[in-house]
Amino acid sequence: MVTEHMPSVRSAALGFFVHTGSRGESVTEAGLSHFLEHLLFKGTARYASAEIDQLFDGMGAELNAGTDKESTAVYARMLDQHLPAAFDVMADMVWRPAYNDVDPEREVVLEEIAMYEDDPQDTVFDVLGEAVFGDHPLGRPIIGRAPVIRDTPIDVIADFHKRRYVPGSVVIAAAGSVDHDAIVELARATQSGSHGVEPVAAPEPAPSDPGARVRFVRKDTEQVHVTLGGLGLQRGDERRFAARVLDAIFGGLSSSRLFQAVREERGLAYSVYSFAGQYADTGQVGLYVGTRPDNLVEAMKVVGDELERLREQPATEEELVRARENVKARIVLGMESTGSRMHRLGGSLLFGLPLLETEEVMERIDAVSMDDMRSLVDDLWAPGRLSAAGIGPDEDKFCDAVRGVAGEAVSA
């Protein structure tokens, strides 16, 4: 358990962070973490689904949840006076779901999957995940597979919950107008009767050198959606501060190189940016461009030129100063939100990261040097290590366009 008292606010943010996500699923379980997240909202023995909605609406509170590769979180924001009541309901949802109305919720998730698969701007990132990580669970979509959602019996889902939602795999985090000892007492009162204490077993190790691949999914779209990427830094890597600065320089800001070269100077895309993600023992870096088919070749040439420029000169002094200041500002502005602080606390403790003070984070960002930039570029954006993924109407044209910036073409 972890809390942070913020004396200047009257609200509280509360979250239950569970160390389970799509990475821990087998092929036959693909999507159960996400489906189970939905089912937590369908009620418990004490609270019906509609009653949960009514209680939180009556408190003026925001209740939500999310599933990613390595964790699931149930979280809420409320006035401090409503924290005990919110805690009671959320704890019951997390520890003791009743699996009410499972079949209607299957249909909801199947609709969500269909909606998701209709949006190539989202699904292209999962195509890239498969290209980078192959058949490893990190390469599968978090949202899951329709047959698993449709056909998995309730008792299998209940067993899935029983094996993963155990106290040893859960962090409770709160920030705002909160008292740590009071939160601990609420946890003791509401956890009674929950099953097991042992944390979930470690997942299958990530591939260390999966190689570069090209994946393409043919679809009649107006744009070609392109992602390039490869392995990145693991979550606890000390270079993660430098990686945030590098991402800001390359494609994370409106003044970044990719945004300026592809969109502002040539008008080849509306959406273009770089990104990075971290996991327990690996990570991923990448970039996205959405462009019309007749602009694809030129857009990929510009991207290739910017990658080469990045390798030759990762940053100018002016870019480095601007990116460091931007990253610091985004962190500080985010820390003014109780929700952001709660998520930072819960994620850090769940994944064993140090809980750094804001000043410590600022110092580490200020310490990022030009040499750090060069080293990261060599490790993350080296020629020949990037995979490519695309969704669009013409596979041959896509493969021709990304040739030279990615590996051998193998269609999905």
GROMACS .gro file of C-alpha atoms in nm:
model
  412
    1MET     CA    1   0.000   0.000   0.000
    2VAL     CA    2   0.118   0.351  -0.081
    3THR     CA    3  -0.036   0.693  -0.027
    4GLU     CA    4   0.054   1.057  -0.072
    5HIS     CA    5  -0.115   1.332   0.126
    6MET     CA    6  -0.183   1.655  -0.065
    7PRO     CA    7  -0.300   1.913   0.189
    8SER     CA    8  -0.425   2.167  -0.066
    9VAL     CA    9  -0.704   1.949  -0.214
   10ARG     CA   10  -1.041   1.814  -0.099
   11SER     CA   11  -1.048   1.521  -0.341
   12ALA     CA   12  -0.892   1.176  -0.332
   13ALA     CA   13  -0.779   0.935  -0.601
   14LEU     CA   14  -0.784   0.564  -0.520
   15GLY     CA   15  -0.660   0.272  -0.726
   16PHE     CA   16  -0.627  -0.106  -0.704
   17PHE     CA   17  -0.334  -0.215  -0.923
   18VAL     CA   18  -0.319  -0.586  -1.007
   19HIS     CA   19  -0.004  -0.747  -1.144
   20THR     CA   20  -0.180  -0.928  -1.428
   21GLY     CA   21  -0.231  -0.842  -1.791
   22SER     CA   22  -0.227  -0.982  -2.142
   23ARG     CA   23   0.139  -1.084  -2.115
   24GLY     CA   24   0.046  -1.355  -1.863
   25GLU     CA   25  -0.214  -1.517  -2.088
   26SER     CA   26  -0.182  -1.830  -2.297
   27VAL     CA   27  -0.321  -1.837  -2.650
   28THR     CA   28  -0.641  -1.996  -2.519
   29GLU     CA   29  -0.670  -1.719  -2.257
   30ALA     CA   30  -0.597  -1.426  -2.490
   31GLY     CA   31  -0.828  -1.144  -2.381
   32LEU     CA   32  -0.942  -1.283  -2.045
   33SER     CA   33  -0.760  -1.012  -1.847
   34HIS     CA   34  -0.949  -0.745  -2.039
   35PHE     CA   35  -1.279  -0.935  -2.022
   36LEU     CA   36  -1.240  -0.987  -1.648
   37GLU     CA   37  -1.184  -0.614  -1.605
   38HIS     CA   38  -1.529  -0.564  -1.761
   39LEU     CA   39  -1.688  -0.827  -1.538
   40LEU     CA   40  -1.565  -0.655  -1.221
   41PHE     CA   41  -1.825  -0.386  -1.294
   42LYS     CA   42  -2.112  -0.636  -1.326
   43GLY     CA   43  -2.166  -0.660  -0.954
   44THR     CA   44  -2.080  -0.850  -0.639
   45ALA     CA   45  -2.290  -1.038  -0.384
   46ARG     CA   46  -2.341  -0.705  -0.201
   47TYR     CA   47  -2.367  -0.460  -0.489
   48ALA     CA   48  -2.556  -0.504  -0.815
   49SER     CA   49  -2.409  -0.352  -1.131
   50ALA     CA   50  -2.668  -0.073  -1.148
   51GLU     CA   51  -2.618  -0.004  -0.779
   52ILE     CA   52  -2.245   0.049  -0.831
   53ASP     CA   53  -2.322   0.302  -1.103
   54GLN     CA   54  -2.578   0.477  -0.885
   55LEU     CA   55  -2.349   0.493  -0.582
   56PHE     CA   56  -2.062   0.652  -0.772
   57ASP     CA   57  -2.292   0.888  -0.961
   58GLY     CA   58  -2.444   0.989  -0.627
   59MET     CA   59  -2.097   1.068  -0.493
   60GLY     CA   60  -2.009   1.267  -0.804
   61ALA     CA   61  -1.717   1.026  -0.841
   62GLU     CA   62  -1.541   0.891  -1.149
   63LEU     CA   63  -1.493   0.511  -1.158
   64ASN     CA   64  -1.293   0.346  -1.433
   65ALA     CA   65  -1.053   0.063  -1.510
   66GLY     CA   66  -0.789  -0.034  -1.763
   67THR     CA   67  -0.590  -0.337  -1.874
   68ASP     CA   68  -0.247  -0.335  -2.033
   69LYS     CA   69   0.027  -0.586  -2.106
   70GLU     CA   70   0.140  -0.638  -1.748
   71SER     CA   71  -0.124  -0.492  -1.517
   72THR     CA   72  -0.491  -0.420  -1.459
   73ALA     CA   73  -0.611  -0.119  -1.262
   74VAL     CA   74  -0.945  -0.020  -1.109
   75TYR     CA   75  -0.941   0.345  -1.004
   76ALA     CA   76  -1.162   0.635  -0.903
   77ARG     CA   77  -1.162   1.000  -0.798
   78MET     CA   78  -1.403   1.132  -0.537
   79LEU     CA   79  -1.448   1.393  -0.264
   80ASP     CA   80  -1.249   1.294   0.043
   81GLN     CA   81  -1.567   1.245   0.249
   82HIS     CA   82  -1.675   0.965   0.014
   83LEU     CA   83  -1.347   0.774   0.021
   84PRO     CA   84  -1.456   0.505   0.274
   85ALA     CA   85  -1.772   0.423   0.077
   86ALA     CA   86  -1.585   0.418  -0.256
   87PHE     CA   87  -1.314   0.196  -0.108
   88ASP     CA   88  -1.569  -0.053   0.019
   89VAL     CA   89  -1.735  -0.090  -0.321
   90MET     CA   90  -1.411  -0.103  -0.519
   91ALA     CA   91  -1.258  -0.363  -0.286
   92ASP     CA   92  -1.565  -0.583  -0.324
   93MET     CA   93  -1.543  -0.550  -0.703
   94VAL     CA   94  -1.174  -0.646  -0.707
   95TRP     CA   95  -1.179  -0.929  -0.455
   96ARG     CA   96  -1.528  -1.074  -0.493
   97PRO     CA   97  -1.693  -1.032  -0.835
   98ALA     CA   98  -2.020  -1.223  -0.867
   99TYR     CA   99  -2.001  -1.287  -1.246
  100ASN     CA  100  -2.348  -1.152  -1.306
  101ASP     CA  101  -2.472  -1.091  -1.660
  102VAL     CA  102  -2.166  -1.254  -1.817
  103ASP     CA  103  -2.325  -1.332  -2.152
  104PRO     CA  104  -2.453  -0.977  -2.220
  105GLU     CA  105  -2.106  -0.847  -2.131
  106ARG     CA  106  -1.952  -1.095  -2.376
  107GLU     CA  107  -2.152  -0.920  -2.646
  108VAL     CA  108  -2.031  -0.581  -2.526
  109VAL     CA  109  -1.667  -0.690  -2.549
  110LEU     CA  110  -1.723  -0.855  -2.886
  111GLU     CA  111  -1.863  -0.522  -3.007
  112GLU     CA  112  -1.557  -0.349  -2.863
  113ILE     CA  113  -1.329  -0.589  -3.050
  114ALA     CA  114  -1.522  -0.530  -3.373
  115MET     CA  115  -1.502  -0.154  -3.326
  116TYR     CA  116  -1.132  -0.178  -3.253
  117GLU     CA  117  -1.061  -0.394  -3.557
  118ASP     CA  118  -1.246  -0.143  -3.776
  119ASP     CA  119  -0.991   0.124  -3.677
  120PRO     CA  120  -0.659   0.065  -3.854
  121GLN     CA  121  -0.501   0.362  -3.678
  122ASP     CA  122  -0.526   0.156  -3.356
  123THR     CA  123  -0.476  -0.198  -3.484
  124VAL     CA  124  -0.157  -0.118  -3.674
  125PHE     CA  125   0.024  -0.098  -3.339
  126ASP     CA  126  -0.070  -0.459  -3.266
  127VAL     CA  127   0.055  -0.558  -3.610
  128LEU     CA  128   0.385  -0.392  -3.514
  129GLY     CA  129   0.381  -0.574  -3.179
  130GLU     CA  130   0.360  -0.906  -3.363
  131ALA     CA  131   0.642  -0.797  -3.594
  132VAL     CA  132   0.868  -0.698  -3.304
  133PHE     CA  133   0.786  -0.976  -3.055
  134GLY     CA  134   0.671  -1.258  -3.284
  135ASP     CA  135   0.448  -1.517  -3.115
  136HIS     CA  136   0.547  -1.402  -2.764
  137PRO     CA  137   0.247  -1.280  -2.556
  138LEU     CA  138   0.383  -0.923  -2.574
  139GLY     CA  139   0.307  -0.938  -2.945
  140ARG     CA  140  -0.064  -1.009  -2.896
  141PRO     CA  141  -0.344  -0.748  -2.868
  142ILE     CA  142  -0.452  -0.665  -2.513
  143ILE     CA  143  -0.816  -0.661  -2.621
  144GLY     CA  144  -0.803  -1.033  -2.699
  145ARG     CA  145  -0.952  -1.275  -2.947
  146ALA     CA  146  -1.325  -1.299  -3.018
  147PRO     CA  147  -1.341  -1.684  -2.988
  148VAL     CA  148  -1.190  -1.670  -2.638
  149ILE     CA  149  -1.438  -1.407  -2.523
  150ARG     CA  150  -1.730  -1.589  -2.682
  151ASP     CA  151  -1.654  -1.943  -2.568
  152THR     CA  152  -1.472  -1.935  -2.230
  153PRO     CA  153  -1.701  -2.078  -1.955
  154ILE     CA  154  -1.772  -1.878  -1.640
  155ASP     CA  155  -1.594  -2.127  -1.413
  156VAL     CA  156  -1.274  -2.086  -1.617
  157ILE     CA  157  -1.298  -1.708  -1.586
  158ALA     CA  158  -1.356  -1.741  -1.210
  159ASP     CA  159  -1.048  -1.962  -1.178
  160PHE     CA  160  -0.849  -1.709  -1.385
  161HIS     CA  161  -0.947  -1.443  -1.131
  162LYS     CA  162  -0.871  -1.666  -0.833
  163ARG     CA  163  -0.516  -1.736  -0.954
  164ARG     CA  164  -0.431  -1.373  -1.036
  165TYR     CA  165  -0.624  -1.140  -0.807
  166VAL     CA  166  -0.437  -1.230  -0.490
  167PRO     CA  167  -0.311  -0.986  -0.223
  168GLY     CA  168   0.052  -1.057  -0.309
  169SER     CA  169  -0.010  -0.923  -0.659
  170VAL     CA  170  -0.212  -0.614  -0.568
  171VAL     CA  171  -0.103  -0.261  -0.479
  172ILE     CA  172  -0.352  -0.016  -0.332
  173ALA     CA  173  -0.256   0.346  -0.397
  174ALA     CA  174  -0.420   0.672  -0.296
  175ALA     CA  175  -0.333   1.039  -0.334
  176GLY     CA  176  -0.495   1.364  -0.230
  177SER     CA  177  -0.684   1.435   0.091
  178VAL     CA  178  -0.603   1.094   0.237
  179ASP     CA  179  -0.464   0.948   0.560
  180HIS     CA  180  -0.234   0.649   0.524
  181ASP     CA  181  -0.337   0.472   0.845
  182ALA     CA  182  -0.705   0.513   0.760
  183ILE     CA  183  -0.647   0.357   0.414
  184VAL     CA  184  -0.465   0.064   0.576
  185GLU     CA  185  -0.759   0.004   0.808
  186LEU     CA  186  -1.003   0.016   0.517
  187ALA     CA  187  -0.792  -0.242   0.335
  188ARG     CA  188  -0.785  -0.472   0.637
  189ALA     CA  189  -1.160  -0.448   0.677
  190THR     CA  190  -1.248  -0.513   0.314
  191GLN     CA  191  -0.987  -0.776   0.225
  192SER     CA  192  -1.110  -1.034   0.475
  193GLY     CA  193  -1.212  -1.355   0.304
  194SER     CA  194  -1.008  -1.293  -0.012
  195HIS     CA  195  -0.826  -1.597  -0.144
  196GLY     CA  196  -0.455  -1.668  -0.132
  197VAL     CA  197  -0.158  -1.438  -0.082
  198GLU     CA  198   0.111  -1.557  -0.321
  199PRO     CA  199   0.193  -1.334  -0.619
  200VAL     CA  200   0.147  -1.459  -0.973
  201ALA     CA  201   0.438  -1.653  -1.123
  202ALA     CA  202   0.680  -1.464  -1.344
  203PRO     CA  203   0.575  -1.455  -1.711
  204GLU     CA  204   0.765  -1.602  -2.003
  205PRO     CA  205   1.086  -1.401  -2.062
  206ALA     CA  206   1.077  -1.157  -2.351
  207PRO     CA  207   1.279  -1.241  -2.665
  208SER     CA  208   1.624  -1.082  -2.649
  209ASP     CA  209   1.688  -1.061  -3.024
  210PRO     CA  210   1.374  -1.136  -3.224
  211GLY     CA  211   1.509  -0.987  -3.547
  212ALA     CA  212   1.352  -0.730  -3.779
  213ARG     CA  213   1.037  -0.821  -3.972
  214VAL     CA  214   0.778  -0.658  -4.194
  215ARG     CA  215   0.409  -0.733  -4.145
  216PHE     CA  216   0.120  -0.609  -4.357
  217VAL     CA  217  -0.257  -0.644  -4.334
  218ARG     CA  218  -0.452  -0.564  -4.649
  219LYS     CA  219  -0.756  -0.345  -4.594
  220ASP     CA  220  -0.943  -0.100  -4.816
  221THR     CA  221  -0.848   0.219  -4.636
  222GLU     CA  222  -0.809   0.576  -4.757
  223GLN     CA  223  -0.471   0.601  -4.583
  224VAL     CA  224  -0.180   0.364  -4.542
  225HIS     CA  225  -0.110   0.331  -4.170
  226VAL     CA  226   0.259   0.268  -4.105
  227THR     CA  227   0.454   0.189  -3.789
  228LEU     CA  228   0.827   0.127  -3.758
  229GLY     CA  229   0.985   0.006  -3.436
  230GLY     CA  230   1.202  -0.230  -3.240
  231LEU     CA  231   1.305  -0.333  -2.891
  232GLY     CA  232   1.336  -0.056  -2.633
  233LEU     CA  233   1.438  -0.015  -2.269
  234GLN     CA  234   1.300  -0.220  -1.984
  235ARG     CA  235   1.099  -0.040  -1.720
  236GLY     CA  236   1.372   0.002  -1.457
  237ASP     CA  237   1.653   0.102  -1.694
  238GLU     CA  238   1.827   0.415  -1.565
  239ARG     CA  239   1.842   0.543  -1.923
  240ARG     CA  240   1.464   0.586  -1.925
  241PHE     CA  241   1.500   0.957  -1.845
  242ALA     CA  242   1.728   1.009  -2.143
  243ALA     CA  243   1.487   0.805  -2.357
  244ARG     CA  244   1.203   1.048  -2.279
  245VAL     CA  245   1.419   1.338  -2.388
  246LEU     CA  246   1.521   1.160  -2.708
  247ASP     CA  247   1.158   1.077  -2.789
  248ALA     CA  248   1.063   1.444  -2.747
  249ILE     CA  249   1.336   1.548  -2.991
  250PHE     CA  250   1.261   1.284  -3.252
  251GLY     CA  251   0.882   1.275  -3.270
  252GLY     CA  252   0.708   1.351  -2.943
  253LEU     CA  253   0.649   1.726  -2.981
  254SER     CA  254   0.508   1.964  -3.238
  255SER     CA  255   0.861   2.102  -3.276
  256SER     CA  256   1.008   1.753  -3.313
  257ARG     CA  257   1.201   1.647  -3.621
  258LEU     CA  258   0.944   1.399  -3.753
  259PHE     CA  259   0.648   1.633  -3.707
  260GLN     CA  260   0.825   1.923  -3.873
  261ALA     CA  261   0.973   1.724  -4.165
  262VAL     CA  262   0.672   1.507  -4.250
  263ARG     CA  263   0.374   1.727  -4.166
  264GLU     CA  264   0.472   2.091  -4.136
  265GLU     CA  265   0.726   2.118  -4.419
  266ARG     CA  266   0.577   1.872  -4.671
  267GLY     CA  267   0.215   1.808  -4.570
  268LEU     CA  268   0.254   1.431  -4.609
  269ALA     CA  269   0.055   1.334  -4.299
  270TYR     CA  270  -0.193   1.463  -4.047
  271SER     CA  271  -0.071   1.231  -3.771
  272VAL     CA  272   0.299   1.150  -3.727
  273TYR     CA  273   0.484   1.086  -3.402
  274SER     CA  274   0.729   0.861  -3.219
  275PHE     CA  275   0.653   0.661  -2.904
  276ALA     CA  276   0.809   0.434  -2.644
  277GLY     CA  277   0.685   0.174  -2.396
  278GLN     CA  278   0.852  -0.021  -2.118
  279TYR     CA  279   0.791  -0.367  -1.974
  280ALA     CA  280   0.952  -0.568  -1.694
  281ASP     CA  281   1.241  -0.705  -1.899
  282THR     CA  282   1.220  -0.529  -2.234
  283GLY     CA  283   1.057  -0.236  -2.410
  284GLN     CA  284   0.955  -0.100  -2.747
  285VAL     CA  285   1.024   0.215  -2.945
  286GLY     CA  286   0.852   0.315  -3.264
  287LEU     CA  287   0.701   0.577  -3.487
  288TYR     CA  288   0.367   0.613  -3.664
  289VAL     CA  289   0.272   0.780  -3.993
  290GLY     CA  290  -0.068   0.782  -4.161
  291THR     CA  291  -0.055   0.898  -4.524
  292ARG     CA  292  -0.243   0.859  -4.854
  293PRO     CA  293  -0.112   0.582  -5.084
  294ASP     CA  294   0.023   0.830  -5.339
  295ASN     CA  295   0.232   0.996  -5.064
  296LEU     CA  296   0.362   0.674  -4.911
  297VAL     CA  297   0.695   0.651  -5.095
  298GLU     CA  298   0.785   1.014  -5.029
  299ALA     CA  299   0.677   0.991  -4.665
  300MET     CA  300   0.893   0.684  -4.608
  301LYS     CA  301   1.188   0.853  -4.776
  302VAL     CA  302   1.152   1.150  -4.540
  303VAL     CA  303   1.124   0.914  -4.241
  304GLY     CA  304   1.434   0.729  -4.358
  305ASP     CA  305   1.622   1.058  -4.396
  306GLU     CA  306   1.520   1.163  -4.045
  307LEU     CA  307   1.633   0.827  -3.904
  308GLU     CA  308   1.970   0.871  -4.072
  309ARG     CA  309   1.992   1.227  -3.942
  310LEU     CA  310   1.908   1.102  -3.592
  311ARG     CA  311   2.194   0.853  -3.610
  312GLU     CA  312   2.439   1.115  -3.733
  313GLN     CA  313   2.328   1.391  -3.493
  314PRO     CA  314   2.083   1.280  -3.220
  315ALA     CA  315   2.034   1.638  -3.100
  316THR     CA  316   2.158   1.991  -3.123
  317GLU     CA  317   2.223   2.182  -2.801
  318GLU     CA  318   1.909   2.386  -2.865
  319GLU     CA  319   1.696   2.073  -2.915
  320LEU     CA  320   1.841   1.911  -2.604
  321VAL     CA  321   1.762   2.212  -2.383
  322ARG     CA  322   1.410   2.247  -2.525
  323ALA     CA  323   1.331   1.876  -2.486
  324ARG     CA  324   1.461   1.859  -2.129
  325GLU     CA  325   1.249   2.158  -2.027
  326ASN     CA  326   0.942   2.013  -2.199
  327VAL     CA  327   0.977   1.673  -2.030
  328LYS     CA  328   1.022   1.837  -1.689
  329ALA     CA  329   0.720   2.059  -1.740
  330ARG     CA  330   0.496   1.769  -1.841
  331ILE     CA  331   0.601   1.575  -1.531
  332VAL     CA  332   0.541   1.867  -1.295
  333LEU     CA  333   0.206   1.958  -1.452
  334GLY     CA  334   0.097   1.596  -1.427
  335MET     CA  335   0.193   1.588  -1.060
  336GLU     CA  336  -0.065   1.857  -0.987
  337SER     CA  337  -0.339   1.597  -1.046
  338THR     CA  338  -0.437   1.355  -0.770
  339GLY     CA  339  -0.512   1.094  -1.034
  340SER     CA  340  -0.167   1.123  -1.191
  341ARG     CA  341   0.003   1.098  -0.854
  342MET     CA  342  -0.204   0.794  -0.761
  343HIS     CA  343  -0.117   0.617  -1.088
  344ARG     CA  344   0.253   0.705  -1.045
  345LEU     CA  345   0.255   0.564  -0.691
  346GLY     CA  346   0.064   0.248  -0.777
  347GLY     CA  347   0.266   0.171  -1.090
  348SER     CA  348   0.599   0.235  -0.921
  349LEU     CA  349   0.526   0.007  -0.626
  350LEU     CA  350   0.365  -0.262  -0.841
  351PHE     CA  351   0.671  -0.286  -1.066
  352GLY     CA  352   0.937  -0.232  -0.801
  353LEU     CA  353   1.051   0.111  -0.918
  354PRO     CA  354   1.189   0.369  -0.673
  355LEU     CA  355   0.948   0.637  -0.561
  356LEU     CA  356   1.152   0.939  -0.662
  357GLU     CA  357   1.077   1.288  -0.539
  358THR     CA  358   0.997   1.544  -0.807
  359GLU     CA  359   1.331   1.718  -0.754
  360GLU     CA  360   1.517   1.390  -0.804
  361VAL     CA  361   1.337   1.334  -1.135
  362MET     CA  362   1.418   1.689  -1.245
  363GLU     CA  363   1.785   1.637  -1.163
  364ARG     CA  364   1.802   1.317  -1.367
  365ILE     CA  365   1.643   1.486  -1.667
  366ASP     CA  366   1.876   1.786  -1.636
  367ALA     CA  367   2.169   1.543  -1.632
  368VAL     CA  368   2.080   1.397  -1.975
  369SER     CA  369   2.375   1.471  -2.203
  370MET     CA  370   2.457   1.461  -2.571
  371ASP     CA  371   2.657   1.143  -2.510
  372ASP     CA  372   2.344   0.984  -2.359
  373MET     CA  373   2.156   1.070  -2.677
  374ARG     CA  374   2.420   0.913  -2.901
  375SER     CA  375   2.433   0.595  -2.696
  376LEU     CA  376   2.056   0.555  -2.702
  377VAL     CA  377   2.029   0.608  -3.075
  378ASP     CA  378   2.295   0.343  -3.132
  379ASP     CA  379   2.101   0.097  -2.915
  380LEU     CA  380   1.742   0.177  -3.013
  381TRP     CA  381   1.741   0.308  -3.370
  382ALA     CA  382   2.035   0.128  -3.530
  383PRO     CA  383   2.001   0.034  -3.900
  384GLY     CA  384   1.863  -0.313  -3.962
  385ARG     CA  385   1.697  -0.359  -3.620
  386LEU     CA  386   1.364  -0.195  -3.704
  387SER     CA  387   1.050  -0.389  -3.790
  388ALA     CA  388   0.769  -0.239  -3.997
  389ALA     CA  389   0.394  -0.289  -3.991
  390GLY     CA  390   0.129  -0.152  -4.221
  391ILE     CA  391  -0.242  -0.158  -4.293
  392GLY     CA  392  -0.365  -0.044  -4.631
  393PRO     CA  393  -0.480  -0.143  -4.979
  394ASP     CA  394  -0.154  -0.252  -5.146
  395GLU     CA  395   0.104  -0.481  -4.985
  396ASP     CA  396   0.360  -0.465  -5.266
  397LYS     CA  397   0.372  -0.086  -5.261
  398PHE     CA  398   0.403  -0.087  -4.884
  399CYS     CA  399   0.691  -0.333  -4.887
  400ASP     CA  400   0.869  -0.135  -5.156
  401ALA     CA  401   0.824   0.187  -4.960
  402VAL     CA  402   0.966   0.054  -4.630
  403ARG     CA  403   1.252  -0.135  -4.794
  404GLY     CA  404   1.575   0.004  -4.655
  405VAL     CA  405   1.429   0.103  -4.319
  406ALA     CA  406   1.300  -0.240  -4.206
  407GLY     CA  407   1.361  -0.613  -4.236
  408GLU     CA  408   1.248  -0.867  -4.493
  409ALA     CA  409   0.880  -0.850  -4.594
  410VAL     CA  410   0.654  -1.120  -4.453
  411SER     CA  411   0.281  -1.049  -4.470
  412ALA     CA  412   0.050  -1.116  -4.175
   0.00000   0.00000   0.00000
